[in-house]
Amino acid sequence: MSQRNTEIAISFKQAPYAAFHDTPVEALRCNWLVLRIAPDEGISLQFEIKRPGPVVDLAAVEMDFHYDDWFPKEPNAGYETQSMT
């Protein structure tokens, strides 16, 4: 392993019942919240959605936020951790 990654991944419990008729709960994928600590700081949320329309058609989607996309990198000061690249 050439790079060290630190993240926290939270898997949400399955719903006790399906929100849509004739959708087996056990067939649904888990929803995930992933907190990336280092080196690529950010947050992602992965969950199932129903595609628009009368048919129940579910798809997995991901919302992803990277700190580097919004905030410029600044030099570390004091006791802050440094990237190990």
Coordinates of C-alpha atoms in Angstrom, one line a residue:
M1 CA 0.0 0.0 0.0
S2 CA 1.6 3.2 -1.1
Q3 CA -1.1 5.5 0.4
R4 CA -2.8 5.6 3.8
N5 CA -6.6 6.3 3.8
T6 CA -8.8 7.1 6.8
E7 CA -12.6 7.1 6.5
I8 CA -15.7 6.2 8.5
A9 CA -18.4 4.3 6.6
I10 CA -21.9 4.1 8.1
S11 CA -24.4 1.6 6.7
F12 CA -28.0 2.4 7.4
K13 CA -30.4 -0.4 8.4
Q14 CA -32.9 -1.6 5.9
A15 CA -36.4 -0.2 6.2
P16 CA -38.8 -2.6 8.0
Y17 CA -41.2 -2.3 5.0
A18 CA -41.1 -1.2 1.4
A19 CA -42.3 2.3 0.6
F20 CA -43.6 1.1 -2.8
H21 CA -45.9 -1.8 -3.3
D22 CA -44.4 -5.1 -4.5
T23 CA -40.8 -4.1 -3.7
P24 CA -39.1 -6.7 -1.6
V25 CA -37.2 -4.9 1.2
E26 CA -34.4 -7.6 1.2
A27 CA -33.7 -6.7 -2.5
L28 CA -32.9 -3.1 -1.7
R29 CA -29.3 -2.0 -1.4
C30 CA -28.0 -0.5 1.8
N31 CA -27.7 3.3 2.1
W32 CA -24.2 4.6 3.0
L33 CA -22.8 7.7 4.5
V34 CA -19.0 7.8 4.1
L35 CA -16.9 10.4 5.9
R36 CA -13.4 10.7 4.3
I37 CA -10.9 12.0 6.9
A38 CA -7.6 11.8 5.0
P39 CA -6.1 12.4 2.5
D40 CA -9.1 13.2 0.3
E41 CA -11.3 15.0 2.8
G42 CA -15.0 14.9 2.0
I43 CA -18.4 13.3 2.5
S44 CA -20.4 11.0 0.2
L45 CA -24.0 9.7 0.6
Q46 CA -25.1 6.7 -1.4
F47 CA -28.8 5.8 -1.5
E48 CA -31.6 4.3 -3.6
I49 CA -34.1 6.5 -5.5
K50 CA -37.2 5.7 -7.5
R51 CA -36.9 6.9 -11.1
P52 CA -39.7 9.1 -12.3
G53 CA -42.7 7.4 -13.8
P54 CA -45.5 5.0 -13.0
V55 CA -43.2 1.9 -12.8
V56 CA -41.3 1.2 -9.6
D57 CA -37.7 1.3 -11.0
L58 CA -35.0 1.9 -8.3
A59 CA -31.5 3.1 -8.9
A60 CA -28.4 3.7 -6.7
V61 CA -27.2 7.3 -6.7
E62 CA -24.3 9.1 -5.0
M63 CA -23.9 12.6 -3.7
D64 CA -20.2 13.4 -3.3
F65 CA -18.4 16.4 -1.7
H66 CA -14.7 17.0 -1.8
Y67 CA -13.2 19.8 0.3
D68 CA -10.5 20.4 -2.4
D69 CA -13.2 21.4 -4.9
W70 CA -14.5 24.3 -2.8
F71 CA -11.6 25.4 -0.5
P72 CA -8.0 26.1 -1.6
K73 CA -5.2 24.2 0.1
E74 CA -3.3 26.1 2.7
P75 CA -0.1 25.2 4.4
N76 CA -0.4 23.4 7.7
A77 CA 0.3 25.4 10.9
G78 CA 1.1 24.2 14.4
Y79 CA 0.0 20.6 15.2
E80 CA -2.1 19.9 12.1
T81 CA -1.5 16.6 10.3
Q82 CA 0.3 16.5 7.1
S83 CA -0.4 14.4 4.0
M84 CA 1.8 11.3 3.7
T85 CA 2.3 11.4 -0.1

